[in-house]
Coordinates of C-alpha atoms and ligand atoms in Angstrom, one line a residue:
Chain A
M1 CA 0.0 0.0 0.0
R2 CA 2.7 2.4 1.0
V3 CA 4.6 1.6 -2.1
F4 CA 1.7 2.4 -4.3
K5 CA 1.3 5.7 -2.6
L6 CA 5.0 6.5 -3.2
I7 CA 4.7 5.6 -6.9
Y8 CA 1.5 7.7 -7.2
M9 CA 3.1 10.6 -5.4
N10 CA 6.2 10.4 -7.5
A11 CA 4.1 10.5 -10.7
L12 CA 2.5 13.7 -9.4
R13 CA 5.8 15.4 -8.8
H14 CA 6.0 17.0 -12.3
K15 CA 2.3 17.3 -13.0
L16 CA 2.8 19.0 -16.4
R17 CA 5.4 16.5 -17.6
T18 CA 3.3 13.6 -16.4
S19 CA 0.1 15.0 -18.0
L20 CA 1.8 15.6 -21.3
T21 CA 3.2 12.1 -21.3
I22 CA -0.1 10.6 -20.5
L23 CA -1.7 12.7 -23.2
G24 CA 0.9 11.7 -25.7
I25 CA 0.4 8.0 -25.0
A26 CA -3.4 8.5 -25.1
V27 CA -3.2 10.1 -28.5
A28 CA -0.9 7.4 -29.8
I29 CA -3.1 4.6 -28.4
M30 CA -6.1 6.2 -30.0
A31 CA -4.3 6.5 -33.4
F32 CA -3.3 2.9 -33.0
G33 CA -6.9 1.8 -32.4
L34 CA -8.1 4.0 -35.3
L35 CA -5.6 2.5 -37.7
R36 CA -6.4 -1.0 -36.6
T37 CA -10.1 -0.4 -37.1
V38 CA -9.5 1.0 -40.6
V39 CA -7.5 -2.0 -41.6
A40 CA -10.0 -4.4 -40.1
A41 CA -12.8 -2.5 -42.0
W42 CA -11.0 -3.1 -45.2
Y43 CA -10.9 -6.8 -44.7
L44 CA -14.4 -7.1 -43.2
G45 CA -16.1 -6.6 -46.6
V46 CA -14.1 -9.5 -47.9
N47 CA -14.9 -11.7 -44.9
Q48 CA -18.6 -11.1 -45.4
A49 CA -18.6 -12.4 -49.0
A50 CA -21.0 -15.3 -49.6
P51 CA -19.2 -18.5 -50.2
D52 CA -21.8 -19.7 -52.7
R53 CA -21.5 -16.7 -55.1
L54 CA -19.1 -16.5 -58.0
I55 CA -18.3 -13.4 -59.9
T56 CA -17.5 -13.5 -63.6
R57 CA -15.9 -10.5 -65.1
S58 CA -14.0 -9.7 -68.3
K59 CA -10.6 -11.2 -68.5
N60 CA -9.5 -7.9 -70.2
G61 CA -9.9 -5.9 -67.0
I62 CA -12.3 -4.6 -64.5
T63 CA -13.5 -1.8 -66.8
F64 CA -14.5 -4.1 -69.7
T65 CA -18.0 -5.3 -70.1
L66 CA -19.5 -8.7 -71.1
P67 CA -22.4 -9.4 -73.5
V68 CA -25.7 -10.3 -72.0
A69 CA -25.8 -13.1 -74.6
Q70 CA -23.4 -15.2 -72.5
K71 CA -26.4 -16.0 -70.3
Q72 CA -27.6 -19.3 -71.8
A73 CA -24.1 -20.7 -72.1
I74 CA -23.4 -20.1 -68.4
E75 CA -26.8 -21.4 -67.3
R76 CA -26.0 -24.7 -69.0
I77 CA -22.9 -25.3 -66.9
P78 CA -23.5 -28.0 -64.2
G79 CA -23.5 -26.7 -60.7
V80 CA -24.9 -23.2 -61.6
A81 CA -28.0 -22.8 -59.5
D82 CA -28.9 -19.3 -60.4
L83 CA -27.5 -16.5 -62.5
T84 CA -27.8 -12.7 -62.7
Y85 CA -25.8 -9.8 -63.8
S86 CA -24.9 -6.3 -62.6
A87 CA -23.3 -3.2 -63.9
W88 CA -21.3 -0.4 -62.3
F89 CA -23.1 2.9 -63.0
G90 CA -20.3 5.2 -61.6
G91 CA -22.3 8.4 -61.3
F92 CA -22.8 11.0 -58.7
Y93 CA -25.4 13.0 -56.9
K94 CA -24.8 16.8 -57.1
D95 CA -21.1 16.6 -56.0
P96 CA -18.7 14.1 -57.7
K97 CA -16.7 14.0 -54.4
D98 CA -19.6 12.4 -52.5
F99 CA -18.9 8.8 -53.4
F100 CA -21.4 6.0 -53.1
P101 CA -21.8 2.9 -55.2
Q102 CA -24.6 2.7 -57.7
I103 CA -25.3 -0.6 -59.2
A104 CA -27.6 -1.6 -62.0
V105 CA -29.2 -5.0 -61.3
E106 CA -31.4 -7.4 -63.1
G107 CA -34.7 -6.3 -61.4
V108 CA -36.2 -8.2 -58.6
H109 CA -34.4 -11.4 -59.7
G110 CA -31.1 -9.7 -59.3
L111 CA -31.9 -8.7 -55.8
S112 CA -33.0 -12.2 -54.9
L113 CA -29.3 -13.3 -55.2
Y114 CA -28.5 -11.0 -52.3
P115 CA -30.5 -12.4 -49.4
E116 CA -28.4 -10.2 -47.0
F117 CA -30.3 -7.2 -48.3
I118 CA -33.6 -6.9 -46.5
V119 CA -36.3 -5.1 -48.6
D120 CA -40.0 -4.9 -47.9
S121 CA -42.5 -6.3 -50.5
A122 CA -44.0 -3.0 -51.4
A123 CA -40.6 -1.7 -52.5
L124 CA -40.0 -4.9 -54.5
D125 CA -43.3 -4.5 -56.1
A126 CA -42.5 -0.9 -57.2
F127 CA -39.1 -2.0 -58.3
D128 CA -40.7 -4.5 -60.6
K129 CA -43.2 -2.2 -62.1
E130 CA -41.5 1.2 -62.4
P131 CA -38.5 1.3 -64.7
N132 CA -36.7 4.1 -62.8
A133 CA -37.4 2.8 -59.3
A134 CA -34.4 2.7 -56.9
I135 CA -33.8 0.8 -53.7
V136 CA -31.1 2.5 -51.6
G137 CA -29.2 1.4 -48.5
K138 CA -30.0 3.0 -45.2
T139 CA -26.6 4.7 -44.9
T140 CA -26.8 6.5 -48.2
M141 CA -30.5 7.5 -47.5
D142 CA -29.5 9.1 -44.3
R143 CA -26.4 10.7 -45.7
F144 CA -28.4 12.6 -48.4
G145 CA -31.5 13.0 -46.3
W146 CA -33.6 11.1 -48.9
K147 CA -37.1 9.8 -48.1
I148 CA -39.1 7.2 -49.9
G149 CA -40.8 8.8 -52.9
D150 CA -38.0 11.3 -53.5
A151 CA -36.9 12.0 -57.0
V152 CA -33.1 11.7 -57.3
R153 CA -31.2 12.8 -60.3
L154 CA -27.8 11.2 -60.8
T155 CA -25.2 12.4 -63.3
G156 CA -23.6 9.5 -65.2
Q157 CA -19.9 9.3 -65.9
I158 CA -19.8 5.9 -67.5
Y159 CA -23.3 6.2 -68.8
P160 CA -23.3 9.9 -69.9
G161 CA -26.2 12.3 -69.1
D162 CA -28.6 12.9 -66.4
W163 CA -30.7 10.1 -65.0
D164 CA -33.8 10.5 -63.0
F165 CA -34.8 8.0 -60.4
V166 CA -37.5 7.7 -57.7
V167 CA -36.5 6.2 -54.4
R168 CA -39.1 3.4 -53.8
G169 CA -37.4 1.5 -51.0
V170 CA -34.7 1.3 -48.4
Y171 CA -32.8 -1.9 -47.7
T172 CA -31.3 -2.8 -44.4
G173 CA -28.8 -5.5 -43.6
R174 CA -29.0 -9.0 -42.2
S175 CA -25.8 -8.4 -40.2
E176 CA -23.9 -5.4 -38.9
A177 CA -21.3 -5.9 -41.6
T178 CA -23.7 -5.7 -44.5
D179 CA -22.9 -2.8 -46.9
L180 CA -25.7 -0.3 -46.6
S181 CA -24.4 2.3 -49.0
Q182 CA -25.5 0.9 -52.4
F183 CA -27.9 2.6 -54.7
L184 CA -29.7 -0.2 -56.7
F185 CA -31.8 0.2 -59.8
N186 CA -33.0 -1.7 -62.9
F187 CA -30.4 -2.4 -65.6
K188 CA -33.1 -2.2 -68.2
Y189 CA -33.6 1.5 -67.4
I190 CA -30.1 2.4 -68.6
D191 CA -29.9 -0.3 -71.3
Q192 CA -33.0 0.9 -73.1
R193 CA -31.6 4.4 -73.3
M194 CA -28.2 3.1 -74.5
Q195 CA -30.0 1.2 -77.3
V196 CA -31.1 4.6 -78.6
E197 CA -28.1 6.8 -77.8
M198 CA -25.1 4.4 -78.0
P199 CA -26.3 1.1 -79.6
A200 CA -22.8 -0.3 -79.5
R201 CA -22.8 -0.3 -75.7
A202 CA -26.3 -1.8 -75.3
G203 CA -26.7 -5.4 -74.0
Q204 CA -23.4 -5.1 -72.1
V205 CA -23.2 -6.0 -68.5
G206 CA -20.5 -5.4 -65.9
W207 CA -20.2 -8.8 -64.4
W208 CA -22.1 -12.0 -63.9
V209 CA -23.2 -13.2 -60.5
I210 CA -23.4 -17.0 -60.3
K211 CA -25.1 -18.8 -57.4
I212 CA -23.7 -22.3 -57.1
D213 CA -25.2 -25.3 -55.4
D214 CA -22.1 -26.4 -53.6
P215 CA -19.4 -24.0 -52.4
A216 CA -16.9 -26.8 -52.5
K217 CA -17.1 -27.0 -56.3
A218 CA -16.4 -23.3 -56.7
A219 CA -13.0 -23.9 -58.4
A220 CA -14.3 -26.4 -60.9
I221 CA -17.4 -24.3 -61.8
S222 CA -15.2 -21.2 -62.3
A223 CA -12.9 -23.1 -64.6
A224 CA -15.8 -24.5 -66.6
V225 CA -17.3 -21.0 -67.1
D226 CA -14.0 -19.5 -68.2
K227 CA -13.3 -22.5 -70.5
E228 CA -16.6 -21.8 -72.2
F229 CA -15.5 -18.3 -73.4
E230 CA -11.8 -18.7 -73.6
N231 CA -11.5 -18.5 -77.3
S232 CA -14.1 -15.7 -77.7
S233 CA -13.4 -11.9 -77.7
D234 CA -15.2 -11.8 -74.4
A235 CA -13.0 -14.1 -72.4
T236 CA -13.9 -14.3 -68.7
L237 CA -12.3 -14.5 -65.3
T238 CA -14.4 -16.2 -62.7
E239 CA -13.6 -16.3 -59.0
T240 CA -15.4 -16.5 -55.7
E241 CA -17.0 -13.3 -54.4
A242 CA -14.4 -13.2 -51.7
A243 CA -11.5 -13.4 -54.2
F244 CA -13.2 -10.8 -56.3
Q245 CA -13.5 -8.4 -53.4
Q246 CA -10.0 -9.2 -52.4
S247 CA -8.7 -8.1 -55.7
F248 CA -10.1 -4.6 -54.9
V249 CA -8.5 -4.8 -51.5
A250 CA -5.3 -5.9 -53.2
M251 CA -5.3 -2.7 -55.3
A252 CA -5.4 -0.8 -52.1
G253 CA -3.2 -3.4 -50.4
T254 CA -0.2 -1.2 -50.4
I255 CA -2.1 1.5 -48.6
V256 CA -3.5 -1.1 -46.1
F257 CA 0.0 -2.4 -45.6
S258 CA 1.3 1.1 -45.0
L259 CA -1.4 1.7 -42.4
Q260 CA -0.3 -1.5 -40.7
V261 CA 3.3 -0.3 -40.6
I262 CA 2.2 3.1 -39.4
S263 CA 0.2 1.6 -36.6
F264 CA 3.3 -0.1 -35.4
L265 CA 5.4 3.0 -35.8
V266 CA 3.0 4.8 -33.6
I267 CA 3.7 2.3 -30.9
G268 CA 7.4 3.0 -31.4
V269 CA 6.7 6.7 -30.9
I270 CA 4.8 6.2 -27.7
L271 CA 7.6 4.0 -26.4
L272 CA 10.1 6.8 -27.1
V273 CA 7.8 9.4 -25.4
A274 CA 7.4 7.2 -22.3
A275 CA 11.0 6.1 -22.2
N276 CA 12.2 9.7 -22.4
T277 CA 10.0 10.7 -19.5
M278 CA 11.1 7.8 -17.4
A279 CA 14.7 8.4 -18.2
M280 CA 14.5 12.1 -17.1
T281 CA 12.6 11.1 -14.0
A282 CA 15.1 8.4 -13.0
R283 CA 18.0 10.6 -13.7
E284 CA 16.7 13.4 -11.4
R285 CA 16.1 10.9 -8.6
I286 CA 19.4 9.1 -8.7
S287 CA 20.3 10.5 -5.3
E288 CA 16.9 9.5 -3.8
Y289 CA 17.5 5.9 -5.1
A290 CA 20.9 6.0 -3.5
V291 CA 19.3 7.0 -0.2
L292 CA 16.8 4.2 -0.5
K293 CA 19.6 1.8 -1.1
T294 CA 21.5 3.0 1.9
L295 CA 18.4 2.2 4.0
G296 CA 18.5 -1.3 2.6
F297 CA 16.2 -1.2 -0.4
N298 CA 17.6 -3.3 -3.3
G299 CA 17.5 -3.3 -7.0
K300 CA 14.1 -5.0 -7.2
H301 CA 12.6 -2.3 -5.0
I302 CA 14.1 0.4 -7.3
L303 CA 12.8 -1.4 -10.4
G304 CA 9.4 -1.7 -8.8
L305 CA 9.3 2.1 -8.1
I306 CA 10.4 3.0 -11.7
A307 CA 8.4 0.4 -13.5
G308 CA 5.4 1.0 -11.3
E309 CA 5.4 4.7 -12.2
S310 CA 6.0 3.9 -15.8
L311 CA 3.1 1.4 -15.9
L312 CA 0.9 3.9 -14.1
I313 CA 1.5 6.6 -16.7
A314 CA 1.2 4.2 -19.6
C315 CA -2.0 2.6 -18.4
L316 CA -3.6 6.0 -17.6
G317 CA -2.6 7.0 -21.2
G318 CA -4.0 3.7 -22.5
V319 CA -7.3 4.1 -20.8
L320 CA -7.6 7.7 -21.8
G321 CA -6.7 6.8 -25.4
M322 CA -9.4 4.1 -25.5
I323 CA -12.0 6.6 -24.2
F324 CA -10.9 9.0 -26.9
L325 CA -11.2 6.3 -29.5
I326 CA -14.9 5.8 -29.1
P327 CA -16.1 9.2 -30.3
V328 CA -13.2 9.5 -32.8
L329 CA -14.1 6.1 -34.4
H330 CA -17.7 7.2 -34.5
G331 CA -16.9 10.5 -36.2
V332 CA -14.5 8.8 -38.7
G333 CA -17.0 6.0 -39.3
V334 CA -19.7 8.5 -40.2
A335 CA -17.4 10.4 -42.5
L336 CA -16.2 7.2 -44.2
K337 CA -19.4 5.3 -44.3
A338 CA -19.5 5.1 -48.1
W339 CA -16.0 3.6 -48.2
F340 CA -16.2 1.4 -45.2
P341 CA -19.8 0.1 -45.0
A342 CA -19.0 -1.6 -41.7
F343 CA -16.9 0.6 -39.6
I344 CA -17.2 -1.1 -36.3
I345 CA -14.6 -1.4 -33.5
D346 CA -13.1 -4.8 -33.6
P347 CA -13.5 -6.1 -30.1
K348 CA -9.9 -7.2 -30.3
T349 CA -8.8 -3.6 -30.5
Y350 CA -9.3 -3.0 -26.8
P351 CA -7.1 -5.9 -25.5
Q352 CA -4.6 -5.0 -28.1
A353 CA -4.4 -1.4 -27.1
A354 CA -4.3 -2.4 -23.4
A355 CA -1.5 -4.9 -24.0
T356 CA 0.3 -2.2 -26.0
A357 CA 0.1 0.2 -23.1
V358 CA 1.3 -2.3 -20.6
L359 CA 4.2 -3.3 -22.9
V360 CA 5.1 0.3 -23.4
G361 CA 5.0 0.8 -19.6
I362 CA 7.4 -2.0 -19.0
L363 CA 9.8 -1.3 -21.9
A364 CA 10.0 2.3 -21.0
A365 CA 11.2 1.4 -17.5
V366 CA 13.9 -1.0 -18.6
F367 CA 16.7 1.3 -19.4
P368 CA 16.1 3.9 -16.7
S369 CA 15.8 1.1 -14.0
W370 CA 18.9 -0.6 -15.2
R371 CA 20.9 2.6 -14.9
A372 CA 19.4 3.6 -11.6
I373 CA 20.2 0.1 -10.1
R374 CA 23.7 0.1 -11.6
V375 CA 24.8 3.4 -10.1
S376 CA 26.7 2.7 -6.9
I377 CA 25.4 4.2 -3.7
V378 CA 28.5 6.3 -3.3
N379 CA 28.2 7.8 -6.7
G380 CA 24.5 8.3 -6.3
L381 CA 25.0 10.2 -3.1
R382 CA 27.7 12.3 -4.5
R383 CA 25.2 13.9 -6.9
I384 CA 23.7 15.8 -4.0
G385 CA 26.4 17.8 -2.4
Chain B
M1 CA 36.6 -1.2 28.2
A2 CA 33.7 -2.5 26.1
A3 CA 34.3 -4.7 23.0
P4 CA 34.8 -2.8 19.8
V5 CA 31.7 -2.5 17.6
V6 CA 33.6 -1.0 14.7
E7 CA 36.9 -2.5 13.7
V8 CA 38.7 -1.1 10.7
Q9 CA 41.9 -2.9 10.1
N10 CA 44.7 -1.9 7.6
V11 CA 42.2 -0.5 5.1
S12 CA 43.3 1.0 1.9
K13 CA 41.1 2.7 -0.7
Q14 CA 41.9 4.4 -3.9
Y15 CA 39.9 5.9 -6.7
H16 CA 40.7 6.2 -10.4
R17 CA 39.8 9.3 -12.2
D18 CA 40.7 8.9 -15.9
K19 CA 44.2 7.5 -15.6
V20 CA 45.1 9.3 -12.4
E21 CA 45.1 7.2 -9.2
I22 CA 43.9 9.0 -6.1
R23 CA 45.0 7.3 -2.9
V24 CA 42.3 8.2 -0.4
L25 CA 43.0 5.9 2.6
S26 CA 46.3 4.0 3.1
N27 CA 46.6 1.2 5.6
L28 CA 44.3 2.8 8.0
S29 CA 43.0 1.2 11.3
L30 CA 40.4 2.4 13.6
S31 CA 38.5 0.8 16.5
I32 CA 35.4 2.1 18.2
P33 CA 34.0 0.5 21.3
E34 CA 30.3 0.0 21.9
G35 CA 28.7 3.2 23.0
G36 CA 31.6 5.2 21.6
F37 CA 31.1 8.6 20.0
V38 CA 33.9 9.4 17.5
A39 CA 34.3 12.7 15.6
L40 CA 36.3 12.5 12.4
M41 CA 37.9 15.7 11.3
G42 CA 40.3 16.7 8.6
P43 CA 40.7 18.9 5.5
S44 CA 38.3 18.6 2.6
G45 CA 39.2 15.7 0.4
S46 CA 41.1 13.9 3.2
G47 CA 38.8 10.8 2.9
K48 CA 36.4 11.3 5.9
T49 CA 33.3 10.5 3.9
T50 CA 35.1 7.5 2.3
L51 CA 36.0 6.1 5.7
L52 CA 32.4 6.6 6.9
N53 CA 31.0 4.9 3.8
L54 CA 33.3 1.8 4.4
I55 CA 32.1 1.6 8.0
A56 CA 28.4 1.9 6.9
G57 CA 28.8 -0.8 4.3
I58 CA 28.0 1.3 1.2
D59 CA 31.5 1.1 -0.2
R60 CA 34.2 -1.5 -0.1
P61 CA 37.9 -1.3 0.7
D62 CA 40.5 -2.3 -1.8
S63 CA 42.3 -4.1 1.0
G64 CA 42.0 -4.6 4.7
Q65 CA 39.0 -5.6 6.9
V66 CA 36.0 -3.8 8.1
I67 CA 34.2 -5.6 10.9
V68 CA 31.1 -3.9 12.3
A69 CA 28.8 -5.4 14.9
G70 CA 30.6 -8.7 14.5
T71 CA 30.2 -8.9 10.7
A72 CA 33.0 -8.8 8.2
V73 CA 31.2 -6.1 6.1
H74 CA 33.7 -6.2 3.3
S75 CA 33.0 -9.8 2.5
L76 CA 29.2 -9.6 2.2
G77 CA 27.4 -9.7 -1.1
E78 CA 25.2 -6.9 -2.3
S79 CA 21.8 -8.1 -1.1
Q80 CA 23.2 -9.4 2.2
L81 CA 24.9 -6.1 2.7
A82 CA 21.6 -4.3 2.1
K83 CA 19.8 -6.4 4.7
W84 CA 22.7 -5.9 7.1
R85 CA 22.5 -2.1 6.7
T86 CA 18.8 -2.0 7.5
R87 CA 19.5 -3.9 10.7
H88 CA 22.7 -2.2 11.9
I89 CA 23.3 1.2 10.4
G90 CA 21.4 4.5 10.8
F91 CA 22.4 7.2 8.3
I92 CA 22.4 11.0 8.8
F93 CA 23.4 13.1 5.8
Q94 CA 24.4 16.8 5.5
F95 CA 21.5 17.6 3.3
Y96 CA 19.0 15.4 5.2
N97 CA 18.0 13.5 2.1
L98 CA 14.4 13.1 3.0
L99 CA 12.0 12.0 0.2
P100 CA 10.0 15.1 -0.7
V101 CA 6.9 13.2 -1.6
L102 CA 6.6 11.6 1.8
T103 CA 5.5 13.2 5.1
A104 CA 7.7 13.2 8.1
Y105 CA 5.8 10.1 9.2
G106 CA 6.3 8.4 5.8
N107 CA 10.0 9.2 5.7
V108 CA 10.6 7.7 9.2
E109 CA 8.5 4.7 8.3
L110 CA 10.6 3.9 5.2
P111 CA 13.3 1.6 6.7
L112 CA 10.6 -0.2 8.6
L113 CA 8.9 -1.2 5.4
L114 CA 11.8 -3.6 4.9
T115 CA 11.1 -5.3 8.3
K116 CA 8.4 -7.8 9.1
L117 CA 6.6 -5.4 11.5
S118 CA 2.9 -5.0 11.2
S119 CA 1.6 -1.5 10.4
K120 CA 0.5 -1.1 13.9
E121 CA 3.9 -1.9 15.2
R122 CA 5.5 0.4 12.6
R123 CA 3.2 3.2 13.8
E124 CA 4.4 2.7 17.4
H125 CA 8.1 2.8 16.4
V126 CA 7.6 5.8 14.1
E127 CA 5.7 7.8 16.8
T128 CA 8.4 6.9 19.4
A129 CA 11.2 8.1 17.1
L130 CA 9.5 11.3 16.1
N131 CA 8.6 12.1 19.7
L132 CA 12.2 11.5 20.7
V133 CA 13.4 14.1 18.3
G134 CA 10.6 16.5 19.4
L135 CA 8.5 16.4 16.3
G136 CA 5.6 14.3 17.5
D137 CA 3.3 17.1 16.3
R138 CA 4.8 17.4 12.8
M139 CA 4.2 13.9 11.6
K140 CA 1.9 14.9 8.7
H141 CA 4.2 17.7 7.5
Y142 CA 6.1 17.3 4.3
P143 CA 9.8 18.2 4.2
R144 CA 9.1 21.5 2.4
Q145 CA 6.9 22.5 5.3
L146 CA 9.8 22.0 7.8
S147 CA 12.9 24.1 8.7
G148 CA 16.4 22.7 8.0
G149 CA 16.8 21.8 11.6
Q150 CA 13.5 20.1 11.7
E151 CA 14.3 18.1 8.5
Q152 CA 17.5 17.0 10.1
R153 CA 15.6 15.8 13.2
V154 CA 13.3 13.8 11.0
A155 CA 16.4 12.3 9.3
I156 CA 17.6 11.4 12.8
A157 CA 14.3 9.8 13.6
R158 CA 14.6 7.8 10.4
A159 CA 18.1 6.8 11.4
I160 CA 17.1 5.5 14.8
V161 CA 13.7 4.0 14.1
T162 CA 15.2 0.6 13.4
D163 CA 17.3 0.7 16.5
P164 CA 20.6 0.3 14.6
T165 CA 23.9 -0.7 16.2
V166 CA 25.8 2.2 14.8
I167 CA 24.8 5.7 13.7
V168 CA 26.9 7.3 11.0
A169 CA 26.5 11.0 10.4
D170 CA 28.3 12.9 7.6
E171 CA 28.5 16.6 8.6
P172 CA 25.0 16.5 10.2
T173 CA 25.2 20.2 11.1
G174 CA 27.0 21.4 8.0
D175 CA 24.0 23.0 6.5
L176 CA 22.4 24.4 9.7
D177 CA 22.5 27.7 11.6
K178 CA 24.1 27.7 15.1
Q179 CA 20.9 27.3 17.0
S180 CA 19.6 24.3 15.0
A181 CA 23.1 22.8 15.0
T182 CA 23.2 22.9 18.8
E183 CA 19.8 21.2 18.9
I184 CA 21.0 18.4 16.6
L185 CA 24.2 18.0 18.6
D186 CA 22.2 17.8 21.8
L187 CA 20.1 15.1 20.3
L188 CA 23.1 13.1 19.1
G189 CA 24.6 13.5 22.6
R190 CA 21.4 12.1 24.2
L191 CA 21.3 9.2 21.8
N192 CA 24.9 8.4 22.8
T193 CA 24.6 8.9 26.6
E194 CA 20.9 7.9 27.3
F195 CA 20.5 5.2 24.7
G196 CA 24.1 4.0 24.4
K197 CA 24.2 4.4 20.6
T198 CA 27.6 4.1 19.0
I199 CA 28.0 7.2 16.8
V200 CA 30.6 8.0 14.1
M201 CA 30.3 11.6 13.0
V202 CA 32.3 13.5 10.3
T203 CA 32.4 17.2 11.0
H204 CA 34.3 20.4 10.2
D205 CA 32.9 22.2 13.2
P206 CA 35.2 22.2 16.3
R207 CA 32.2 22.8 18.5
A208 CA 30.5 19.7 17.1
A209 CA 33.6 17.7 17.7
E210 CA 33.7 18.8 21.4
R211 CA 30.5 16.7 21.9
A212 CA 32.3 13.5 20.9
K213 CA 34.2 11.3 23.3
V214 CA 37.0 10.9 20.9
V215 CA 38.2 13.2 18.1
R216 CA 40.3 11.7 15.2
H217 CA 42.0 13.7 12.5
L218 CA 42.4 12.4 9.0
D219 CA 45.1 13.8 6.8
K220 CA 46.6 12.4 3.7
G221 CA 44.9 9.1 4.1
E222 CA 46.1 8.6 7.7
L223 CA 44.6 8.9 11.1
N224 CA 46.1 10.9 14.0
Ligands
ATP1 N1 33.5 7.9 -6.2 C1 34.7 8.6 -6.3 N2 35.3 8.6 -7.5 C2 36.5 9.3 -7.6 N3 37.0 9.9 -6.7 C3 36.4 10.0 -5.4 C4 35.2 9.3 -5.2 N4 34.9 9.5 -3.9 C5 35.8 10.2 -3.4 N5 36.8 10.5 -4.3 C6 38.0 11.3 -4.0 O1 38.5 10.8 -2.8 C7 39.0 11.9 -2.0 C8 38.3 11.8 -0.7 O2 37.0 12.1 -0.8 P1 36.0 12.2 0.5 O3 34.7 12.5 0.0 O4 36.2 11.0 1.3 O5 36.6 13.4 1.2 P2 36.1 14.2 2.5 O6 37.1 14.1 3.5 O7 34.8 13.6 2.9 O8 35.9 15.6 2.0 P3 34.9 16.8 2.4 O9 35.3 17.3 3.7 O10 35.0 17.8 1.3 O11 33.5 16.1 2.4 C9 38.7 13.2 -2.8 O12 39.9 13.6 -3.4 C10 37.6 12.8 -3.8 O13 37.8 13.5 -4.9
MG2 MG1 32.8 14.4 2.9

């Protein structure tokens, strides 16, 4: 008990220095948690991919389209349970900087391949009947303040011109990780206008979505699909939805990797901050440690005092950092909702941050303690007078 | 004549600074009986503190023997030595060396934390020691709230609270005004006469030396 009091009182001796160190550690722990969450959010989308869906895209590249005429050939392949197509619209609402994904789907049938999207039957009904009906994820609805029945005009970049839609439904997610940012509408709506304005681009879909009857046969079915078109001008590349999403993540992979490196550099920075404070502290108190040693206190006691203070500071910083993390993650999550549909704190982040704080507390005390213990009593005492 | 509590035999000590060798003590012997009160005097740099440190077991001789309270101090290992100091030596320094974050009570209690005493027993010992030095009413004061003389009295309480065999004091009045110095010397005198404590005190002050039973002069590493 006495010892804890001594550690506590020692920590309070330089209130400004201690507070700044705690704050520094707090900010770093918060940054660590934020970076970890961003990285986790990147991978979360991939992990949520359905194992029984394959994506077939053009072998020529992600921006190339495929003819809708491939449908019958794919349907004939054994193991294919259901089939639909989608296309990337790539437009914007008012400001091109406000990104959200807009995807043209094959009507109600297209939606049926995504059971993780929950839509009420009235909305499905309207989606079926009205050519320009749109069903929009809750996040994007809230973001732009749209309500059901609102007319929304998107400006197309891949499909040029202005496009008028009416919001007929909101979809929610079956799990917290479901992407709620998509703007979904009928492919037929854009295709009919393309037939008139740019006939060469009509009947072209972005990718095929294949539901298979047995996830274990994914590789064989993928190979069969690609073999079907290998000698045509529209050769395909088929992979599981997870692999498909991963290829997007891989494009950003270097960024994700940098974030991971940075999150560990941040720990290095905290360590330096804490170690610097502890080194200054221990140096100032060399003569006090010498006095304690004359009274019979040994190296272990000195280590306990220095490491105790270091741990106290690091843990306070850690706790404060994790408290900061909650509103910051919330704010960042709201700001990045379109990019990271599921921006939730990975529960692992807390034990990781706590372990980091404890580790920093211990490591920061190593060198100062070693030096304080090593100084002989006589030399320690000579520092005073 | 009582048996010697402190036996320093043929002790030599030298320091190296860069390549220069400084001979501090050469073949020095000193014997102090139980209940003795020795004042060590001598010019600055003559090795008084060094000798005191050897007796107190916080430094080791290059050669010779230091036997205190029946223990060959020079032959003990670090941790044994630390335990031995808690049991046998009380330290008083020129600049008091109290921990600023602890109250008078906390400072005096420090050496007792290394013993097996319960907190109630510790309290009794601390109160006795502080009452003895006349600071029973200042237990909750921090060092910065005390005068120099009072701080030194707290330091004396800390030195005696474990009931050590020998009290070593390095210029205990060196930083004090005349009045406070007299109080401190009175206190040391009482510890010696009333409680039979063996005291070794380094001092520059002839009036302080007068209080001792024996005055020894150190010069050029030798005792006279
Ligand atoms: N740890 C050390 N390293 C190097 N030299 C030392 C060390 N300790 C003492 N000395 C040297 O040994 C000599 C004696 O020092 P000591 O402190 O014992 O003298 P002193 O008699 O106590 O002097 P003062 O009256 O000034 O306190 C001095 O020349 C000092 O510089
Ligand atoms: Mg000296």
